[in-house]
Amino acid sequence: MVIKKLAPHEAQKIAAGEVVERPANIIKELVENSIDAGATHITISVQEGGKTGITITDNGSGMDRDDALICFERHTTSKITAFDDLHTLTTFGFRGEALASICSVSKTTITTKTTTAPHALQLHIHAGTLVKEQPTAHATGTTIAITDLFYNVPARKKFLKTSATEWNQTSTLFKAFCVAYPAIHFILEHNNQTLYNCPGVTNLLDRTAQMVEPYVTKHLCNLVPQTDKHATITGVITAPQYHRYDRQSIYLLVNNRWVKNYELSKAVLKGYANVLQPNTYPYAVINITIDPLLVDINVHPKKEEVVFLHPRIIEQQVTAAVKATLEQQLSHQLQRPVTLAQPTNNNHQSHRALWAPHQPFAQTLEQLPPVFFKQPLHTDPVIPEQIHSNANAQHATPNIEQLPPAFTETQDSYLPVEEQSPYTLIGQFNTTYILVEHADGLMLIDQHAAHERILYEQYRQQFEHPETIHLLFPLTVTLSTDDRQLLVPHMALLEKHGFATDFLGDTTLLITATPVFAKTINMQELVYEIIGWIKESTDINPEDLFKKMTEKLRAQLACKAAIKAGDPLTQEKMQELLNTLTRTENRFSCPHGRPTQWLLSTRDIEKKFKRIT
Ligand code: ADP
Ligand code: MG
């Protein structure tokens, strides 16, 4: 006899793996139960990202003694009596498994009281077994406290990620609940600190305003609703002037349930096509109200994914809603008196013009976050004459002469000999491209992309030992409280790069010193990007983050300092650029991955003119 029946408790531990993998899953199940119990006030309190403690308190119906004693057993539910109910069921739970699973892999205390009960009841459950029952004091409602998660399943405990990663999941989940249920008062605490306190509100716009960083509020707008006979799409999204660096803030709700759906997220981003720069994302809450018969919510054990009967139609509706909203926003702006960008904004304008050519509305001063301007903006656009003459130390823009020569022994030796001088200059075309005669044809070189690559490679050497300057007026970056929590463990990263930082209150990061070469960096953007990377990575590896940041700094600096498209160049300047480019590593693409040069082969030209066939 080989086959054995597992003891019920062992079977339960295994089953638990389906629902309970990490703290955020537990919190999701518990909060859903609280909502099902009619709670209007829910407090979520976690320790160490939930690894050492999770407590959910609600003011819902509570349970009487009989219910409380069986609620943590398998297949016990007050929400369904027959399988036929499944389809039309609107409550979260229906499997009666969540609480059983959670209790089987932890030490759980359930404290609960109904309105009619004289006092509350407290149950202590260890690994699914009731170990103690006692009367206690508690308002009407339920508190479920979980400690020692996975104490009896060490294998699973090992799979828990760092507290920061677990915390990130929880704070995202929290925000999803908040936007799905604006009327409920939600509180989120981490390590005994209240990070979010969101009293109930009457509409989604007010709710999202509670969730985002203060300066984002003015970019929020109601989605232009789309309705057809099966579904209605509503929501809140951000205007084109706002972007973030992580995809996590696109919340999709189907009949109030937070779901993940790659195609739907793509549909949202499609609505932003040509409006946001590559690798930047909006903040969006998309609410899909749909006939429950047209959607399957049970394809995933944790009910995180959905399958629509007609997915393409829904996706098109979502894209249409986003597009309509952005168009409406832009036409509002057209009707507003135009604020001309001031010269101080020059660099950002030209930067945008290069990377978002379709964006019709350049940022005006009032549209940018306030902190944006607390930085010493570099005011002189780099024009060719300055590249030669500007040795003035107060301008941080590096020029070719100021930088160490890119031509080094090592770089020289790796170049094949015939590539040493392949160009004969013809001239400049459209004040953007340098035309050269090449052994194999006509070469077009994008002057911005090429110069950007040259500078990027040159900065590599400077970055090794950054020289710092103390700022008379520290730069400030506003953070949300949970973003701060994410960033704090990685502060050494900034230090290593020569930035000195401090916190002013809970949410203001002060930059008190920067590396000399980084004077012109937009710190706010940089810090937000770092936070974006932390959020996007499931496991944060400090080394990778350091590398990423170094690259980002280099790319940002290079982009700002490089000759722009539209800058007229002298023959000498072009020649110099070409000479330097020949000696530059990775010279075929700019740091953003765009090509620096394009060869129109003599053969193709001759074919075009029918000299050859
Ligand atoms: P399901 O939610 O699928 O019914 P659960 O295991 O999540 O299964 O919960 C089992 C039962 O315990 C629920 O049906 C409900 O009756 C009761 N329950 C759980 N949490 C609460 C709560 N916070 N308030 C009131 N009742 C609850
Ligand atoms: Mg449930």
XYZ file of C-alpha atoms and ligand atoms in Angstrom:
641
model
C 0.000 0.000 0.000
C 1.587 3.221 -1.182
C -1.247 5.667 -1.371
C -2.101 7.360 1.895
C -4.814 9.767 2.745
C -3.430 12.990 4.134
C -4.522 13.983 7.583
C -7.109 16.788 7.248
C -4.760 19.365 8.734
C -1.982 18.495 6.305
C -4.390 18.683 3.363
C -5.535 22.074 4.592
C -1.978 23.382 4.799
C -1.425 22.397 1.186
C -4.721 23.873 0.050
C -3.817 27.075 1.835
C -1.005 27.581 -0.620
C -3.550 28.392 -3.283
C -4.925 31.391 -1.462
C -2.266 32.278 1.035
C 1.128 32.865 -0.435
C 2.010 36.175 1.083
C 0.716 38.803 3.492
C -1.087 40.786 0.792
C -3.217 37.737 -0.125
C -4.290 37.358 3.487
C -5.126 41.022 3.793
C -7.164 40.826 0.611
C -9.290 37.953 1.888
C -9.811 39.523 5.294
C -10.760 42.933 3.968
C -13.166 41.345 1.490
C -14.804 39.554 4.401
C -15.080 42.857 6.272
C -16.715 44.510 3.272
C -19.095 41.576 2.903
C -19.984 42.010 6.580
C -21.147 45.547 5.782
C -18.249 47.393 7.409
C -17.948 51.138 6.794
C -14.717 51.503 8.757
C -11.771 49.168 8.206
C -8.307 49.461 9.713
C -5.438 47.428 8.319
C -2.368 47.272 10.455
C 0.756 45.406 9.413
C 4.171 44.781 10.919
C 7.271 44.282 8.776
C 5.336 44.210 5.559
C 2.910 41.769 7.182
C 5.552 39.152 7.847
C 5.339 39.439 11.611
C 1.798 40.694 12.064
C -1.464 41.514 10.308
C -4.493 42.933 12.082
C -7.758 43.885 10.402
C -10.439 45.619 12.416
C -13.908 46.311 11.052
C -17.222 47.679 12.271
C -19.265 45.152 10.300
C -21.950 42.777 11.496
C -19.671 40.655 13.651
C -20.370 36.961 14.272
C -22.360 35.244 16.954
C -20.708 32.453 18.934
C -21.971 29.631 16.714
C -20.702 31.303 13.560
C -17.413 32.304 15.100
C -16.738 28.743 16.170
C -17.049 27.369 12.648
C -15.938 30.267 10.469
C -12.351 29.014 10.402
C -13.331 25.553 9.296
C -13.232 24.506 5.676
C -16.234 25.108 3.416
C -17.978 27.239 5.947
C -19.583 30.287 4.473
C -22.618 32.392 5.170
C -22.713 33.593 1.601
C -23.858 30.732 -0.532
C -26.047 27.709 -0.172
C -25.924 26.101 -3.590
C -23.611 26.027 -6.549
C -26.227 27.779 -8.694
C -25.733 30.930 -6.700
C -22.202 31.202 -7.969
C -22.859 33.153 -11.096
C -24.977 35.898 -9.745
C -23.159 36.192 -6.483
C -21.892 39.697 -5.890
C -20.120 39.251 -2.592
C -16.423 38.492 -2.541
C -16.355 35.172 -0.894
C -18.145 32.062 -1.910
C -15.752 29.278 -1.247
C -15.660 29.404 2.503
C -12.005 28.598 2.379
C -10.061 31.750 3.020
C -10.317 31.941 6.759
C -9.699 28.190 7.087
C -6.577 28.476 4.957
C -5.219 31.481 6.802
C -5.852 29.965 10.226
C -4.194 26.701 9.221
C -0.816 28.335 8.587
C -0.614 30.875 11.406
C -1.613 31.805 14.911
C -4.869 33.729 14.611
C -7.000 35.601 17.098
C -10.587 36.330 16.121
C -12.413 38.875 18.254
C -15.989 39.523 17.246
C -19.254 40.958 18.497
C -22.721 41.314 17.025
C -24.964 44.251 17.985
C -27.119 42.048 20.168
C -24.383 40.144 21.967
C -23.706 41.304 25.552
C -19.956 41.116 25.029
C -17.404 40.148 22.456
C -15.897 36.733 22.054
C -12.237 36.028 21.487
C -10.935 32.852 19.891
C -7.295 31.820 19.735
C -6.543 29.459 16.890
C -3.176 27.814 16.362
C -2.596 26.090 13.043
C -6.319 25.693 12.559
C -7.051 24.334 16.057
C -9.007 26.283 18.628
C -6.801 26.573 21.694
C -8.677 29.125 23.776
C -12.027 30.897 23.953
C -12.765 33.847 26.226
C -15.120 36.803 26.582
C -13.615 40.205 25.978
C -14.440 43.833 25.192
C -14.804 44.918 21.565
C -17.195 47.193 19.693
C -19.635 45.620 17.238
C -17.585 44.184 14.426
C -14.614 41.904 14.043
C -10.874 42.036 14.586
C -8.729 39.327 13.095
C -5.092 39.333 14.149
C -2.516 37.076 12.576
C 0.883 36.419 14.024
C 3.519 33.807 13.340
C 2.592 33.445 9.697
C 3.788 30.110 8.280
C 5.279 29.081 11.619
C 4.156 25.525 10.900
C 5.110 25.578 7.191
C 8.744 26.698 7.196
C 9.094 25.872 3.495
C 6.563 28.521 2.648
C 8.037 31.028 5.041
C 11.229 30.929 3.048
C 9.390 32.232 0.018
C 8.415 35.460 1.705
C 10.230 38.404 0.148
C 11.851 41.313 1.971
C 9.570 43.377 4.183
C 9.827 46.224 1.676
C 8.596 44.049 -1.175
C 5.768 42.582 0.862
C 4.882 46.057 2.038
C 4.769 47.359 -1.505
C 2.184 44.687 -2.401
C 0.091 45.601 0.580
C 0.102 49.309 -0.004
C -0.901 48.751 -3.638
C -3.702 46.451 -2.520
C -4.811 49.017 0.034
C -5.080 51.709 -2.612
C -7.068 49.356 -4.818
C -9.593 48.773 -2.028
C -9.784 52.503 -1.417
C -10.626 53.321 -5.008
C -13.031 50.390 -5.312
C -14.976 51.514 -2.224
C -14.838 55.296 -1.869
C -17.586 55.296 0.769
C -15.635 53.147 3.225
C -13.274 54.747 5.731
C -9.959 52.925 5.292
C -6.884 53.250 7.478
C -3.507 51.688 6.775
C -0.807 51.383 9.424
C 2.680 50.024 9.014
C 4.964 49.342 11.960
C 2.612 51.320 14.199
C 2.613 54.374 12.007
C -0.565 55.556 10.265
C 0.272 55.994 6.611
C -3.164 56.467 5.118
C -6.312 57.670 6.730
C -9.031 57.975 4.112
C -12.470 58.861 5.450
C -15.365 57.844 3.245
C -16.204 60.182 0.366
C -19.008 60.319 -2.171
C -17.077 60.095 -5.413
C -14.017 58.520 -6.963
C -12.301 61.800 -7.760
C -12.236 62.775 -4.088
C -11.053 59.301 -3.185
C -8.165 59.326 -5.635
C -7.184 62.755 -4.364
C -6.691 61.117 -0.950
C -4.381 58.524 -2.459
C -1.996 60.514 -4.645
C 0.800 62.944 -3.828
C -0.675 66.416 -3.303
C 0.681 67.926 -6.516
C -0.906 65.176 -8.609
C -4.417 66.171 -7.541
C -4.727 68.953 -10.070
C -3.954 66.533 -12.896
C -6.777 64.134 -11.997
C -9.843 64.089 -14.200
C -13.019 62.067 -14.426
C -13.064 59.596 -17.253
C -15.553 60.447 -19.979
C -17.910 57.487 -19.409
C -18.520 54.948 -22.154
C -21.660 52.877 -22.078
C -23.057 50.161 -24.257
C -25.703 47.566 -23.563
C -23.329 45.253 -21.684
C -20.842 47.427 -19.870
C -20.185 50.871 -18.505
C -16.688 52.287 -18.142
C -16.086 55.056 -15.647
C -13.054 56.117 -13.681
C -10.410 58.719 -12.979
C -7.189 59.230 -14.918
C -4.385 61.761 -15.027
C -4.002 64.472 -17.644
C -1.064 64.304 -20.097
C 1.030 66.717 -18.020
C 1.509 64.038 -15.391
C 3.461 60.848 -15.627
C 5.028 58.308 -13.327
C 7.590 55.613 -13.800
C 5.750 52.542 -12.644
C 2.747 50.731 -14.022
C 1.390 49.907 -10.606
C -0.944 52.845 -10.503
C -3.257 51.607 -13.209
C -6.079 50.113 -11.176
C -8.620 48.000 -13.000
C -11.895 47.288 -11.255
C -14.492 44.909 -12.604
C -17.760 45.214 -10.746
C -15.801 46.781 -7.878
C -13.319 43.940 -7.716
C -9.668 44.793 -8.285
C -8.285 42.634 -11.078
C -5.112 42.311 -13.057
C -5.494 42.092 -16.769
C -2.549 42.761 -19.021
C -4.630 43.449 -22.116
C -6.804 45.942 -20.301
C -3.770 47.794 -18.923
C -2.465 47.920 -22.452
C -5.785 49.324 -23.582
C -5.408 52.141 -21.046
C -1.887 52.908 -22.259
C -3.078 52.797 -25.846
C -5.349 55.680 -24.995
C -2.226 57.616 -23.975
C -0.325 56.778 -27.170
C 1.645 59.789 -28.420
C 0.768 61.679 -25.269
C 3.154 60.130 -22.757
C 6.839 59.527 -23.312
C 8.085 55.958 -23.572
C 8.398 54.152 -20.228
C 6.222 56.638 -18.439
C 2.769 55.800 -17.213
C -0.364 57.510 -15.974
C -2.242 57.115 -12.749
C -5.591 55.574 -13.619
C -8.580 53.944 -12.009
C -10.781 52.204 -14.553
C -14.103 50.958 -13.331
C -15.849 48.407 -15.500
C -19.416 47.645 -14.563
C -20.542 44.654 -16.524
C -23.293 42.056 -16.585
C -21.852 39.277 -14.355
C -22.806 36.707 -16.970
C -20.350 38.259 -19.413
C -17.333 37.873 -17.193
C -15.724 34.937 -15.437
C -14.195 35.991 -12.162
C -13.263 32.504 -11.055
C -10.418 31.701 -13.401
C -7.851 32.369 -10.705
C -7.744 30.843 -7.214
C -7.149 34.245 -5.665
C -9.746 35.831 -7.936
C -7.156 38.288 -9.222
C -7.802 37.792 -12.890
C -10.914 37.905 -15.013
C -11.864 36.624 -18.410
C -14.390 38.550 -20.458
C -16.693 36.934 -22.927
C -15.918 39.722 -25.404
C -12.528 41.056 -24.333
C -11.790 43.114 -27.469
C -14.979 45.127 -27.116
C -14.182 46.007 -23.526
C -10.593 46.917 -24.403
C -11.731 49.180 -27.216
C -14.181 50.867 -24.895
C -11.442 51.483 -22.340
C -9.093 52.967 -24.932
C -11.934 55.119 -26.275
C -12.760 56.390 -22.788
C -9.151 57.361 -22.121
C -8.773 59.045 -25.514
C -12.005 60.972 -25.148
C -10.920 62.176 -21.715
C -7.499 63.313 -22.877
C -8.993 65.087 -25.866
C -11.418 66.863 -23.605
C -8.542 67.880 -21.341
C -6.491 69.206 -24.202
C -9.361 71.184 -25.644
C -9.945 72.735 -22.215
C -6.350 73.790 -22.206
C -6.624 75.288 -25.669
C -9.393 77.499 -24.443
C -7.331 78.698 -21.503
C -5.113 81.732 -21.975
C -1.735 80.423 -23.035
C 1.071 80.810 -20.534
C 4.245 81.098 -22.492
C 7.046 79.063 -21.115
C 9.787 81.225 -19.710
C 13.383 80.858 -20.780
C 14.245 78.973 -17.600
C 12.172 76.132 -18.928
C 14.215 75.922 -22.055
C 15.987 72.700 -21.409
C 12.860 70.836 -20.459
C 11.078 72.134 -23.499
C 13.705 71.016 -25.880
C 14.023 67.714 -24.056
C 10.315 67.129 -24.453
C 10.298 68.261 -28.028
C 12.878 65.640 -28.792
C 11.267 62.708 -27.070
C 7.629 63.430 -27.392
C 7.302 65.045 -30.795
C 3.578 64.392 -30.879
C 2.868 66.076 -27.636
C 1.218 69.234 -28.803
C 1.272 71.104 -25.539
C 4.633 71.908 -24.118
C 4.604 72.156 -20.363
C 3.970 75.578 -19.049
C 5.339 76.677 -15.717
C 2.021 76.381 -13.953
C 1.497 72.852 -15.171
C 4.673 71.523 -13.694
C 4.877 70.315 -10.126
C 5.953 73.150 -7.862
C 9.103 71.413 -6.728
C 10.272 71.274 -10.298
C 11.425 74.869 -10.086
C 13.240 74.774 -6.818
C 16.178 73.406 -8.662
C 18.896 75.472 -10.181
C 17.754 75.291 -13.744
C 20.368 75.638 -16.318
C 19.383 78.653 -18.366
C 21.668 78.617 -21.350
C 20.729 76.417 -24.213
C 23.801 74.804 -25.641
C 24.520 76.541 -28.881
C 27.561 75.716 -30.938
C 29.465 78.910 -30.167
C 29.265 78.195 -26.489
C 30.684 74.812 -26.956
C 33.856 76.508 -28.056
C 33.950 79.558 -25.883
C 32.035 78.802 -22.743
C 34.610 77.879 -20.177
C 32.778 79.832 -17.545
C 32.713 77.661 -14.461
C 29.317 78.800 -13.236
C 27.654 76.979 -16.094
C 27.449 73.348 -15.318
C 26.811 72.307 -18.884
C 29.785 70.241 -19.812
C 31.140 70.832 -23.265
C 33.489 68.814 -25.332
C 36.578 70.730 -24.223
C 35.811 70.574 -20.519
C 35.532 66.842 -20.503
C 38.391 64.419 -20.420
C 39.246 63.275 -23.911
C 37.189 60.297 -24.905
C 40.097 58.992 -26.874
C 41.871 56.555 -24.627
C 44.294 53.789 -25.213
C 41.759 51.094 -24.570
C 39.075 52.584 -26.755
C 41.575 53.168 -29.501
C 42.824 49.647 -29.486
C 39.395 48.096 -29.780
C 38.557 50.008 -32.949
C 39.308 48.363 -36.250
C 41.825 50.448 -38.182
C 39.603 51.163 -41.159
C 37.025 52.762 -38.879
C 39.382 55.440 -37.670
C 38.305 58.067 -40.160
C 35.425 56.904 -42.245
C 33.673 60.238 -42.752
C 33.964 63.087 -45.215
C 31.717 65.895 -44.102
C 29.100 67.194 -46.560
C 27.132 69.505 -44.294
C 24.124 69.888 -42.044
C 20.610 69.021 -43.112
C 17.491 70.449 -41.518
C 19.684 71.713 -38.629
C 19.315 68.209 -37.212
C 21.358 65.772 -39.244
C 24.976 65.804 -40.260
C 25.456 64.456 -43.761
C 28.679 62.674 -44.523
C 30.112 60.762 -47.365
C 30.970 57.281 -46.216
C 32.883 54.577 -48.008
C 29.623 52.677 -48.458
C 27.190 55.491 -49.122
C 25.528 58.557 -47.693
C 25.471 58.657 -43.924
C 23.007 60.722 -41.897
C 23.964 61.347 -38.298
C 21.462 62.588 -35.753
C 23.421 65.381 -34.087
C 21.562 65.183 -30.780
C 21.639 61.418 -30.489
C 25.300 61.296 -31.437
C 26.374 64.006 -29.016
C 24.272 62.436 -26.311
C 26.118 59.141 -26.731
C 29.495 60.885 -26.699
C 28.717 62.715 -23.468
C 27.192 59.633 -21.885
C 30.348 57.639 -22.442
C 32.516 60.504 -21.225
C 30.543 60.850 -18.011
C 31.246 57.254 -17.241
C 34.754 58.188 -16.189
C 33.662 61.211 -14.188
C 31.180 59.174 -12.225
C 33.805 57.063 -10.559
C 34.720 59.589 -7.881
C 32.102 62.299 -7.736
C 33.106 65.645 -6.310
C 30.209 67.099 -4.344
C 29.028 70.617 -3.706
C 26.991 71.714 -0.751
C 23.812 73.509 -1.796
C 23.066 76.850 -0.227
C 19.378 76.224 -0.855
C 18.577 72.527 -0.526
C 16.402 71.001 -3.215
C 13.151 69.522 -2.000
C 11.249 66.526 -3.262
C 7.750 65.800 -2.011
C 7.008 62.146 -1.323
C 3.960 60.235 -0.214
C 4.425 58.462 3.095
C 4.545 54.990 1.630
C 6.928 56.061 -1.124
C 9.142 57.362 1.633
C 9.047 53.972 3.310
C 10.051 52.354 0.056
C 12.891 54.770 -0.498
C 14.390 54.873 2.979
C 16.123 51.482 2.783
C 17.812 52.667 -0.411
C 19.091 56.032 0.727
C 22.640 54.747 0.635
C 22.229 54.659 -3.103
C 21.946 58.427 -3.273
C 24.840 58.841 -0.856
C 27.050 56.609 -2.927
C 26.420 58.853 -5.883
C 27.473 61.945 -3.962
C 24.065 63.236 -2.883
C 23.537 64.266 0.735
C 19.966 64.033 1.938
C 17.793 64.690 4.902
C 14.098 64.513 5.712
C 12.034 67.531 6.597
C 8.904 66.207 8.297
C 7.414 63.020 6.961
C 7.161 63.694 3.300
C 9.798 66.186 2.245
C 13.149 64.927 1.113
C 15.883 67.544 1.215
C 18.880 67.245 -1.053
C 21.605 69.242 0.645
C 24.552 68.348 -1.562
C 24.925 66.988 -5.064
C 27.834 65.856 -7.179
C 29.218 68.812 -9.130
C 28.309 67.272 -12.440
C 24.708 66.682 -11.372
C 23.853 70.306 -10.705
C 21.403 70.429 -13.570
C 19.666 67.158 -12.818
C 15.953 67.275 -12.178
C 16.054 65.697 -8.741
C 12.330 65.276 -8.366
C 12.144 63.239 -11.552
C 15.184 61.224 -10.507
C 13.799 60.371 -7.084
C 10.408 59.452 -8.552
C 12.118 57.266 -11.082
C 14.077 55.467 -8.392
C 10.845 54.844 -6.501
C 9.319 53.599 -9.741
C 12.138 51.095 -10.180
C 11.786 49.874 -6.627
C 8.078 49.315 -7.235
C 8.579 47.624 -10.565
C 11.141 45.142 -9.309
C 9.745 42.182 -7.404
C 12.977 41.690 -5.543
C 15.157 44.679 -5.070
C 18.782 44.049 -5.621
C 20.804 47.043 -4.389
C 23.519 46.429 -6.946
C 21.119 46.512 -9.872
C 19.492 49.607 -8.511
C 22.865 51.292 -8.234
C 23.701 50.421 -11.812
C 20.347 51.619 -13.043
C 20.693 54.882 -11.194
C 24.163 55.486 -12.524
C 22.916 54.953 -16.022
C 19.921 57.145 -15.519
C 22.025 59.975 -14.149
C 24.363 59.711 -17.068
C 21.564 59.589 -19.610
C 19.764 62.549 -18.068
C 22.907 64.642 -17.931
C 23.917 63.715 -21.430
C 20.494 64.486 -22.818
C 20.451 67.911 -21.228
C 23.933 68.887 -22.202
C 23.872 67.550 -25.729
C 23.469 69.661 -28.830
C 19.796 69.768 -29.686
C 18.000 69.128 -32.928
C 17.595 72.557 -34.495
C 20.955 73.889 -33.315
C 22.952 75.174 -36.267
C 26.496 73.794 -36.296
C 29.680 75.152 -37.851
C 31.800 72.951 -40.106
C 34.450 72.699 -37.380
C 31.912 71.716 -34.804
C 30.478 68.999 -36.997
C 33.923 67.696 -37.831
C 34.805 67.592 -34.168
C 31.619 65.757 -33.322
C 32.294 63.194 -36.025
C 35.874 62.677 -34.928
C 34.820 62.152 -31.348
C 31.990 59.861 -32.366
C 34.360 57.578 -34.242
C 36.250 57.048 -31.015
C 33.211 56.520 -28.833
C 32.035 53.201 -27.538
C 28.472 52.111 -28.326
C 28.345 54.872 -30.891
C 25.589 53.380 -33.012
C 22.794 54.245 -30.628
C 22.051 56.975 -28.128
C 21.589 56.071 -24.433
C 17.827 55.850 -25.026
C 18.338 53.276 -27.738
C 17.647 55.499 -30.747
C 20.093 55.095 -33.630
C 22.716 57.801 -34.003
C 23.348 57.154 -37.665
C 21.740 55.809 -40.779
C 23.544 54.696 -43.877
C 21.896 55.068 -47.248
C 24.035 52.682 -49.205
C 25.512 53.719 -52.551
C 23.960 50.595 -53.935
C 20.461 51.639 -52.870
C 20.982 55.105 -54.270
C 22.165 53.715 -57.563
C 19.231 51.354 -57.676
C 16.859 54.233 -57.095
C 18.337 56.053 -60.073
C 18.257 52.868 -62.085
C 21.975 52.912 -62.670
C 21.981 49.338 -61.488
C 19.204 46.857 -61.072
P -16.252 33.182 2.507
O -15.868 34.635 2.582
O -15.973 32.602 1.182
O -17.621 32.935 3.009
P -14.248 32.888 4.493
O -13.429 31.743 4.906
O -13.538 34.085 3.972
O -15.289 32.379 3.429
O -15.156 33.323 5.690
C -16.018 32.354 6.294
C -17.206 33.015 6.967
O -16.785 33.708 8.138
C -17.890 34.067 6.133
O -18.846 33.503 5.258
C -18.536 34.947 7.192
O -19.763 34.431 7.578
C -17.593 34.835 8.365
N -16.704 36.008 8.476
C -15.415 36.071 8.119
N -14.883 37.298 8.348
C -15.884 38.026 8.885
C -15.974 39.403 9.330
N -14.923 40.249 9.283
N -17.167 39.816 9.814
C -18.228 38.962 9.865
N -18.200 37.693 9.453
C -17.050 37.214 8.958
Mg -14.018 35.407 2.328
